[in-house]
Coordinates of C-alpha atoms and ligand atoms in Angstrom, one line a residue:
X1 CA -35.4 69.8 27.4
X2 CA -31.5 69.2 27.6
X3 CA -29.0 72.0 26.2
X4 CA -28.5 70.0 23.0
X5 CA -31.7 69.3 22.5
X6 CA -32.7 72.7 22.4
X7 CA -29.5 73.4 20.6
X8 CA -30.8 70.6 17.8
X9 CA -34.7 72.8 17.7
X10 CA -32.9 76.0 17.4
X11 CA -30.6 75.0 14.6
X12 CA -33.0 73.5 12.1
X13 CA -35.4 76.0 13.2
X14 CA -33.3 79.1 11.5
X15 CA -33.8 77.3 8.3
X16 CA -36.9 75.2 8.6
X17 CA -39.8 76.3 11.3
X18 CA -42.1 74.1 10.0
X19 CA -40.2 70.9 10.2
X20 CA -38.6 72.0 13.6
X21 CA -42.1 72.3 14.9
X22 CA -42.6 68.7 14.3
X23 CA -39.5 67.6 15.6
X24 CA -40.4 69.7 19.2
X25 CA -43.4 67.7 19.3
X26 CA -42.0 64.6 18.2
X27 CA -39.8 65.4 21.4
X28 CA -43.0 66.2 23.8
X29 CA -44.9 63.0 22.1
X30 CA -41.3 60.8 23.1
X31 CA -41.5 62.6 26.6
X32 CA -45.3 61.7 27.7
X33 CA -45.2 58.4 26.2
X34 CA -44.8 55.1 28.2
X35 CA -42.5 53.4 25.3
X36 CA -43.0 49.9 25.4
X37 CA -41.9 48.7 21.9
X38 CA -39.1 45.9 22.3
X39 CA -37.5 47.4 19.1
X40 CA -36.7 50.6 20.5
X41 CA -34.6 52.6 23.0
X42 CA -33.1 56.0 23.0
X43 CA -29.6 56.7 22.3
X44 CA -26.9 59.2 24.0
X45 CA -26.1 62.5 22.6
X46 CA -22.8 61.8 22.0
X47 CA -23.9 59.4 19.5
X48 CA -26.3 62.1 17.9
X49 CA -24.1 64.3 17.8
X50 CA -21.2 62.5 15.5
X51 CA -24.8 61.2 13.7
X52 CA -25.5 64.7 12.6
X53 CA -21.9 65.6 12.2
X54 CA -19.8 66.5 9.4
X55 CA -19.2 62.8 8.7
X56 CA -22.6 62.3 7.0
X57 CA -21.7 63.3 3.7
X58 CA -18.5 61.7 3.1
X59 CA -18.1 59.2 0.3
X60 CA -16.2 56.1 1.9
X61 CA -16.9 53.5 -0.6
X62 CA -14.5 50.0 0.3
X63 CA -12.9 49.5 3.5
X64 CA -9.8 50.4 5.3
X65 CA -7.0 49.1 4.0
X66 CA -4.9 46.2 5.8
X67 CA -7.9 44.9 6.7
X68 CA -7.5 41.3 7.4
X69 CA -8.9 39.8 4.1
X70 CA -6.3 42.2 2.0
X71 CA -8.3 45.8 1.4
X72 CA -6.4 47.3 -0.9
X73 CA -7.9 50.6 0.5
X74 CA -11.0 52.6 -0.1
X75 CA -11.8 54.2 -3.8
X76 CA -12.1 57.7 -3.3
X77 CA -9.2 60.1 -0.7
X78 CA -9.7 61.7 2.3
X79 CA -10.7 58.8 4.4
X80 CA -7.8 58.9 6.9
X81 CA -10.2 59.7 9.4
X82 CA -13.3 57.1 8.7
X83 CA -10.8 54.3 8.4
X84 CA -8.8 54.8 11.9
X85 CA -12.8 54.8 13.0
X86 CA -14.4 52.0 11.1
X87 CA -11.0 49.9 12.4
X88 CA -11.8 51.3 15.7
X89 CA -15.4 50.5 15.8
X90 CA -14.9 47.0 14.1
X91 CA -12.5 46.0 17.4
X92 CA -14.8 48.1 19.6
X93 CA -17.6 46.1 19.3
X94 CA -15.3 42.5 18.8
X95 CA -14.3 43.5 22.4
X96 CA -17.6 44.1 23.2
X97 CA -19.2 40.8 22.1
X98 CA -16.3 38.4 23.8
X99 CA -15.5 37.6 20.5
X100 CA -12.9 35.1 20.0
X101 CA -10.3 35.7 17.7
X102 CA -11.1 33.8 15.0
X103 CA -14.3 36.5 14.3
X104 CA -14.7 39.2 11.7
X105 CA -17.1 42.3 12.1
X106 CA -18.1 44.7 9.9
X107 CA -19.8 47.4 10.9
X108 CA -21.3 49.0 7.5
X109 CA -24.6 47.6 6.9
X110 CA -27.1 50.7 7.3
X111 CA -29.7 48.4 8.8
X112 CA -31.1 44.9 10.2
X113 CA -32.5 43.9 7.2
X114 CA -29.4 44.8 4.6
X115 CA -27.4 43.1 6.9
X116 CA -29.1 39.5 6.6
X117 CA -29.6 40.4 2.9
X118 CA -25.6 40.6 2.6
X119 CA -24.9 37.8 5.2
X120 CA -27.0 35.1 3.2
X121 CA -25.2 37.1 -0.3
X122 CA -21.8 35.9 1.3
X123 CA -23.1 32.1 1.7
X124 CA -26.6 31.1 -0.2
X125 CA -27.1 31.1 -4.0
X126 CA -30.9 32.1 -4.9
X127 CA -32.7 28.9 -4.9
X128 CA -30.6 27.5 -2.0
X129 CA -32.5 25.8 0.7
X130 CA -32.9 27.6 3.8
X131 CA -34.2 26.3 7.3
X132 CA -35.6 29.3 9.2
X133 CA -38.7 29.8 12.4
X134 CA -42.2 30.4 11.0
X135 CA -43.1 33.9 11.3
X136 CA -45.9 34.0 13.3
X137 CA -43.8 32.2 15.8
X138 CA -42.2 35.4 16.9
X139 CA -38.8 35.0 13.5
X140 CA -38.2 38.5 11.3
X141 CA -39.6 39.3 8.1
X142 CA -35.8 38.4 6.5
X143 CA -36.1 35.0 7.7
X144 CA -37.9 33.5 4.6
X145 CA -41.4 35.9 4.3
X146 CA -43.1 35.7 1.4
X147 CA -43.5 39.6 0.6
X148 CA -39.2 39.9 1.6
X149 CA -36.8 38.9 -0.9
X150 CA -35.7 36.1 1.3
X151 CA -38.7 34.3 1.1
X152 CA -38.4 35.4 -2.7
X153 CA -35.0 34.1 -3.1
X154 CA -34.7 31.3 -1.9
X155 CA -36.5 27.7 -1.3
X156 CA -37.8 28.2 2.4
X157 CA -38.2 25.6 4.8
X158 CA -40.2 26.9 9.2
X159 CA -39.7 25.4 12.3
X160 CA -42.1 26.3 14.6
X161 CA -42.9 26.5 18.7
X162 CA -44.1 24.0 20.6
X163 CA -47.6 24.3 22.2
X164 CA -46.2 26.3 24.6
X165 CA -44.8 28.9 22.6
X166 CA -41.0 27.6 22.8
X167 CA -38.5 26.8 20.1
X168 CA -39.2 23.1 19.2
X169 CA -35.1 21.5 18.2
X170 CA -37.1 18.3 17.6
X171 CA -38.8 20.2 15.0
X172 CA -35.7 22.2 14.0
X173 CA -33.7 19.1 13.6
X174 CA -36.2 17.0 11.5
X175 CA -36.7 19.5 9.5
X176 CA -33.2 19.8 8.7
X177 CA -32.4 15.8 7.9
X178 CA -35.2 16.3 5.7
X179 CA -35.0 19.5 3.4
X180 CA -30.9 19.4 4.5
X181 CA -30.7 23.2 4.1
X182 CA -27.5 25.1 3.0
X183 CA -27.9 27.3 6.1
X184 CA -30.3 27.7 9.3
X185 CA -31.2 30.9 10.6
X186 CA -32.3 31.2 14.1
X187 CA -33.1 34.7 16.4
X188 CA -36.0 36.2 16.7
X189 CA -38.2 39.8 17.0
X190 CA -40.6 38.0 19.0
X191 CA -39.5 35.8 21.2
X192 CA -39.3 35.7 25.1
X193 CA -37.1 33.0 26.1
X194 CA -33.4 31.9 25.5
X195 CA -32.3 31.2 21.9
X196 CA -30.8 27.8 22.0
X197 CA -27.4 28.5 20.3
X198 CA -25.7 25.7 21.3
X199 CA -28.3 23.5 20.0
X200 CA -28.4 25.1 16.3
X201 CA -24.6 24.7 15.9
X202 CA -25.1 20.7 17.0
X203 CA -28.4 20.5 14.5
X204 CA -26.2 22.8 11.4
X205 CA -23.2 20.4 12.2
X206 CA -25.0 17.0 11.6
X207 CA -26.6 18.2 8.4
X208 CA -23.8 20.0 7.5
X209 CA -25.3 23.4 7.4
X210 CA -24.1 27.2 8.3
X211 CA -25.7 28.7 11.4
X212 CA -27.0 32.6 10.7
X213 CA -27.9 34.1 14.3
X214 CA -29.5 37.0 14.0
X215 CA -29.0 38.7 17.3
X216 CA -30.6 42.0 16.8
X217 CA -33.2 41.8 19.4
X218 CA -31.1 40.4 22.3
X219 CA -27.6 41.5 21.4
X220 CA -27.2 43.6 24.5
X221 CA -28.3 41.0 26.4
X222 CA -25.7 38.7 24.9
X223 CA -22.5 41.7 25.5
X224 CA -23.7 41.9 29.3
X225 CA -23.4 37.9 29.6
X226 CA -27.8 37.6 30.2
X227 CA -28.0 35.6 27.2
X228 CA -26.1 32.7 25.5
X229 CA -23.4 33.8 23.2
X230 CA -24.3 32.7 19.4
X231 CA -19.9 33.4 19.5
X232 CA -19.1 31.0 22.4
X233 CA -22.0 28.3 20.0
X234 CA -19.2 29.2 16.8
X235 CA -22.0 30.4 15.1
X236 CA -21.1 31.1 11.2
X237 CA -22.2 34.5 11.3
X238 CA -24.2 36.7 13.5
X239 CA -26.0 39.7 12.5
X240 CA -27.0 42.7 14.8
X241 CA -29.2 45.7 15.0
X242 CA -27.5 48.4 17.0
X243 CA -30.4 50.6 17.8
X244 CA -32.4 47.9 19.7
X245 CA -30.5 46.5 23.4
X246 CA -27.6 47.7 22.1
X247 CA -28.8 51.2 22.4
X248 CA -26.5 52.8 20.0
X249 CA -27.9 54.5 16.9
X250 CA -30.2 52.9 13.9
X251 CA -27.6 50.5 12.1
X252 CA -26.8 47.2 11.9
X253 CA -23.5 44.9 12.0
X254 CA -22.5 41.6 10.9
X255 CA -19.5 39.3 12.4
X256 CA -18.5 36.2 10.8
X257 CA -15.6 33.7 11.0
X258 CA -12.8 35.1 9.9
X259 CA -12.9 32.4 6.8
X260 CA -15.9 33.9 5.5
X261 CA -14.5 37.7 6.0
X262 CA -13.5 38.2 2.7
X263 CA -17.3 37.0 1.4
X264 CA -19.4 38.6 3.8
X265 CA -17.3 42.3 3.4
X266 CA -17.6 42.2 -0.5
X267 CA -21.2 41.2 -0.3
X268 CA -21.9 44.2 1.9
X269 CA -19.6 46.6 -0.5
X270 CA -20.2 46.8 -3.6
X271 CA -22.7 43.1 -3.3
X272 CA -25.6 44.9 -1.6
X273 CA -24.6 48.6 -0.8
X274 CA -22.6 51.6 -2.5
X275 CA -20.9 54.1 0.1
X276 CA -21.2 53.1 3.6
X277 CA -22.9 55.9 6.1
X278 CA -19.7 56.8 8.0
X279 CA -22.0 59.3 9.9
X280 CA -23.5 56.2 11.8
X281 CA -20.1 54.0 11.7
X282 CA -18.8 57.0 13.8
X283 CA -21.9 56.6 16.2
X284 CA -21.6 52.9 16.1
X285 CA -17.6 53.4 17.4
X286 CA -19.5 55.5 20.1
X287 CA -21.7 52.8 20.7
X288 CA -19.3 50.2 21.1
X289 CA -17.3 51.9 24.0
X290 CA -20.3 52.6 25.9
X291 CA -21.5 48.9 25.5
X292 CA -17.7 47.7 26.6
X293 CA -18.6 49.6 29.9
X294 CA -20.0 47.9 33.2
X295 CA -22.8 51.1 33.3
X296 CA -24.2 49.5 29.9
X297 CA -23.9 45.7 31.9
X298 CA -25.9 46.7 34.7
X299 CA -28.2 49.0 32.6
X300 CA -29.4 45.6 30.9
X301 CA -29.4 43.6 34.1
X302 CA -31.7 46.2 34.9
X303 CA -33.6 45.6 31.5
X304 CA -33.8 41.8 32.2
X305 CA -35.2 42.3 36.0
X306 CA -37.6 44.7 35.3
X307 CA -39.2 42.3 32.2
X308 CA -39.3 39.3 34.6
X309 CA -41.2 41.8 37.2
X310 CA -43.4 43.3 34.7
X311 CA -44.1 39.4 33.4
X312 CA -44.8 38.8 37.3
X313 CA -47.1 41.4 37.3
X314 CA -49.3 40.3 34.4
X315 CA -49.3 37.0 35.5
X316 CA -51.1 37.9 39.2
X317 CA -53.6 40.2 37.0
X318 CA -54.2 37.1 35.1
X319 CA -53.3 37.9 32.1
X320 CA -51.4 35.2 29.7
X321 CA -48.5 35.4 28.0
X322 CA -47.0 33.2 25.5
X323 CA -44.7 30.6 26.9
X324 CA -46.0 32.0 30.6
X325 CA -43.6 34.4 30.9
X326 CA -40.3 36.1 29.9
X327 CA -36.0 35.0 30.1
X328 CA -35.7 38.4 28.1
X329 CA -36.1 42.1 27.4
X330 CA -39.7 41.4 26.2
X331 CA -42.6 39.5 26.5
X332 CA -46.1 38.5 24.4
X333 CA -49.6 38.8 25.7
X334 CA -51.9 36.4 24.6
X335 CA -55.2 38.5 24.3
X336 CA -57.8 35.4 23.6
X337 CA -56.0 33.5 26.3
X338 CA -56.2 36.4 28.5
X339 CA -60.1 36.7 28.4
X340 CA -60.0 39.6 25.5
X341 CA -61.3 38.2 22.2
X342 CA -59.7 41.4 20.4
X343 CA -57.4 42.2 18.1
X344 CA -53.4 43.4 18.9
X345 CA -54.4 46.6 16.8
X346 CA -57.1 47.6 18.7
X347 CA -54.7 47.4 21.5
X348 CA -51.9 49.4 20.3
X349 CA -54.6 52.0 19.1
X350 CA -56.1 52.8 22.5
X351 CA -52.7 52.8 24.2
X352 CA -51.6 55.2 21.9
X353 CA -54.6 57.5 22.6
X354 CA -53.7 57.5 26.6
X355 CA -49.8 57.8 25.8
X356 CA -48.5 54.0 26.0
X357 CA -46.8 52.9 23.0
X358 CA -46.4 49.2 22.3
X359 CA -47.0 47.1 19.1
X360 CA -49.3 44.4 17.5
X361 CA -48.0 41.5 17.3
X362 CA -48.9 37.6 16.1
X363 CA -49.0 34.8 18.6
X364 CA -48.2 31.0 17.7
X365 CA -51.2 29.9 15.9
X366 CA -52.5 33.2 14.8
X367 CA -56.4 33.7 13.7
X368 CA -56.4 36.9 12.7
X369 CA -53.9 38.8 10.0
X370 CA -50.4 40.3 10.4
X371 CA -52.7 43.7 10.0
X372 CA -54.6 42.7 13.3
X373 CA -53.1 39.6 15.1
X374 CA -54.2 38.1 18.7
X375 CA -51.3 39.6 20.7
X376 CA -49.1 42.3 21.7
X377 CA -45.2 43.1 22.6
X378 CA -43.8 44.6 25.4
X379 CA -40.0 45.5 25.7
X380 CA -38.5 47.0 28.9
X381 CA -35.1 48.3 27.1
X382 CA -36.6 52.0 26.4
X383 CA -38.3 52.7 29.7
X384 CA -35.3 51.5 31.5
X385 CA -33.3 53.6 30.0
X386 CA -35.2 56.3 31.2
X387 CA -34.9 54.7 34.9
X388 CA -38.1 52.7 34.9
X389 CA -37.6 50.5 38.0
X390 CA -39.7 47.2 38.6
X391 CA -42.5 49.3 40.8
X392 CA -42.8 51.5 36.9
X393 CA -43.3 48.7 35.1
X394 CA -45.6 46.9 37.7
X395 CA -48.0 49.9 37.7
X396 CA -47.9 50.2 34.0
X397 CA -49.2 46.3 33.6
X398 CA -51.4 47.3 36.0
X399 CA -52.8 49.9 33.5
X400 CA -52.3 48.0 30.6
X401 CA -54.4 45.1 32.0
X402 CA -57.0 47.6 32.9
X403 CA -57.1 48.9 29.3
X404 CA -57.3 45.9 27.5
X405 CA -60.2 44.7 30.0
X406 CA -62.0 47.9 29.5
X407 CA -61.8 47.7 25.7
X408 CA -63.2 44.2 25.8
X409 CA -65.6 45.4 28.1
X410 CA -66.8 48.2 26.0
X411 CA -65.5 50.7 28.5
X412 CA -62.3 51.7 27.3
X413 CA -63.1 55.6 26.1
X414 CA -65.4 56.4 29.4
X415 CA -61.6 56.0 31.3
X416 CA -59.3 57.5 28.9
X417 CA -59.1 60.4 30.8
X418 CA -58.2 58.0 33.9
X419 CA -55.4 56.3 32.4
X420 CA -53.8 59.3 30.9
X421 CA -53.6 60.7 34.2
X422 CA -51.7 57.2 35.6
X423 CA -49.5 57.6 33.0
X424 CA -48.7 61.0 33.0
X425 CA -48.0 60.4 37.0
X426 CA -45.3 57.8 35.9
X427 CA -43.7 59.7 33.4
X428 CA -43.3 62.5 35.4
X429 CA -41.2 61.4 37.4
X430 CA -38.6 59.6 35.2
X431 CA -35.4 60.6 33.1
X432 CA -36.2 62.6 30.1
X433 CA -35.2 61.0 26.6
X434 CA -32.1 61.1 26.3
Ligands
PLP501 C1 -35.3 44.5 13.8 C2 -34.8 43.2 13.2 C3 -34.3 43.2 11.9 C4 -34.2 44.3 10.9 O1 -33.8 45.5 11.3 P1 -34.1 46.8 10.4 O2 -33.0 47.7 10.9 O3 -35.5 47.3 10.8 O4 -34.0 46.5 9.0 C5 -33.8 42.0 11.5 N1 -33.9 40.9 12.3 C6 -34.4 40.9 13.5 C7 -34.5 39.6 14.2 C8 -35.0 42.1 14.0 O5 -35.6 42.0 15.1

């Protein structure tokens, strides 16, 4: 356990045992667990520090003034401090991105999915017509599903993957000269290869569309130059998580051309969100240097490497994965197509009993429900954090294979006590969480 964290146990244990207890085990549970989920990663301390700092309770509601599209200033005093930050972090992460100068950010939104909910405020009436990727073909729930308001607001139109499992533009652009939607949303929570940026700006263009990328699974990849950038494609706007390959804390952003500023800040505040948490903004300004540095580049080289190894790996066990394999920090495995007629939960539920964390997740053409699904995800960004290398993440298909086997074997509980021992030889010898 590092200084702070014990720091951090003793702290909230002098006025809470109880809840301290379950953040010490939280800790041990993070410790002996092979963390798999592509959504994931563990931040620095520095960043949970100014998190937890004094900054959390301050009321910050507007934006700095002199921003670009004419803030006359926040509403309530005091803010000296948040505004030199927020302007800070709002460059920071420009910088970060390559971002040309013709892009806005803003760096309030509190999460992923308030930050798509105030990006398609700033340019879609309810009603509109929206293009967006079929959910079971890897897209977010804020891309158009039913039970979100986006699939509640507005008049949704999928593209889906081709048999292979890869983004099909003939589809994408079809579907566009026919339902000609106000915008088309493209990025992904499930989705192993390269999103075709370039391509979306050329289908948005001809029907005269805006292009929403929503970048919050492979935005570090994007800032370290592994992916296509959706700013270099002139994407409209581009929304971001910044707890995911960004690695910073939970949060999101949202950029935008500098024409749209003015709508996508005032559908953020007051549109879609009072008081911005200036606690995370601070963290996010954190976040930003560290992602401007060349130890955060080759951290996610590492993060792309070790995926295509780990993919390498599954593929000589035999197992298959949806489009074959991986560009990114994650990839799908196909259960049925791997010789395992069962379900994703069933997966993720034995894994978690032997320590391995991953998630359930739908593959293209999906039998069973959301609840159950035919696949799971894998993500590399956590581990590697922790200093996974490719041999790590080898031996861990190795043992996910082996599990999956045994459970569709009827095997799986007479080696629990097997695999709990190969994991707790591999996490043994890594980084500790932080
Ligand atoms: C994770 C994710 C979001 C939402 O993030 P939350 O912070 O959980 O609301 C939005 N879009 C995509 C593509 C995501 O992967």
């Amino acid at each position: 356990m590092s200084e702070y964290q014990k720091f951090i146990l003793e702290t909230v244990a002098k006025q809470s045992p109880f809840v301290a207890e379950q953040m010490r085990l939280e800790l041990e549970r993070q410790h002996r667990t092979i963390e798999l989920i592509a959504s994931e990663n563990y931040c620095s301390e520095a960043e949970m520090a100014a998190a937890g700092s004094w900054a959390a309770w301050k009321y910050t509601e507007g934006y700095p003034p002199k921003r670009e599209t004419g803030s006359k200033g926040r509403y309530y005093g005091g803010t000296e401090y948040y505004d030199i930050v927020e302007q800070y972090a709002c460059q920071k992460w420009l910088e970060a991105f390559g971002a040309q100068e013709e892009y806005h950010c803003n760096v309030q939104p509190s999460d992923g999915s308030s930050a798509n909910f105030a990006a398609y405020m700033a340019v879609l009436q309810p009603g509109d017509k929206v293009l967006s990727m079929d959910l079971n073909n890897g897209a977010h729930l804020t891309h158009g599903s039913p039970v979100n308001f986006s699939g509640k607001l507005y008049d949704m139109t999928f593209y889906t993957t081709d048999e292979r499992g890869y983004i099909d533009l003939n589809d994408v652009r079809e579907k566009a000269l026919a339902c000609r939607p106000k915008a088309i949303i493209c990025g992904a929570s499930a989705y192993a290869r390269v999103i075709p940026f370039d391509a979306f700006r050329k289908i948005a263009d001809e029907v005269g569309a805006y292009l929403i990328c929503d970048t919050s699974h492979i935005s570090g990849l994007i800032v370290a130059g592994d992916h296509p950038s959706p700013f270099a494609a002139g994407a409209d706007i581009i929304t971001t998580t910044t707890h995911k390959t960004l690695r910073s804390e939970r949060g999101a952003m949202i950029f935008c051309k500098k024409e749209l500023a003015k709508k996508i800040d005032s559908a953020v505040f007051p549109g879609s969100q009072g008081g911005s948490l200036m606690n995370m903004v601070f963290a996010k300004a954190i976040g930003a240097e560290l992602a401007c540095g060349d130890a955060y580049k080759q951290y996610i080289h590492n993060v792309v490497a070790n995926c295509r190894a780990m993919a390498g790996a599954f593929e000589r066990l035999g197992m298959a994965m949806v489009t074959g394999g991986t560009d990114n920090h994650l990839l799908l495995i196909d259960l049925a197509a791997s010789g395992a007629d069962i379900s994703g939960k069933k997966v993720q539920d034995a894994l978690d009993s032997v320590n391995i964390t991953l998630n359930k997740n739908c593959v293209p053409n999906e039998k069973r429900s959301p609840m159950q699904t035919s696949g799971v995800r894998i993500g590399t960004a956590p581990m590697t954090t922790r200093g996974f290398g490719a041999e790590d993440f080898c031996a861990t298909a190795q043992i996910v294979t082996d599990a999956i086997r045994s459970l569709a074997e009827d095997s799986f509980e007479q080696r629990a006590e097997e695999f709990r021992g190969r994991v707790a030889e591999l996490t043994a010898h890594c980084n500790g969480v932080v």
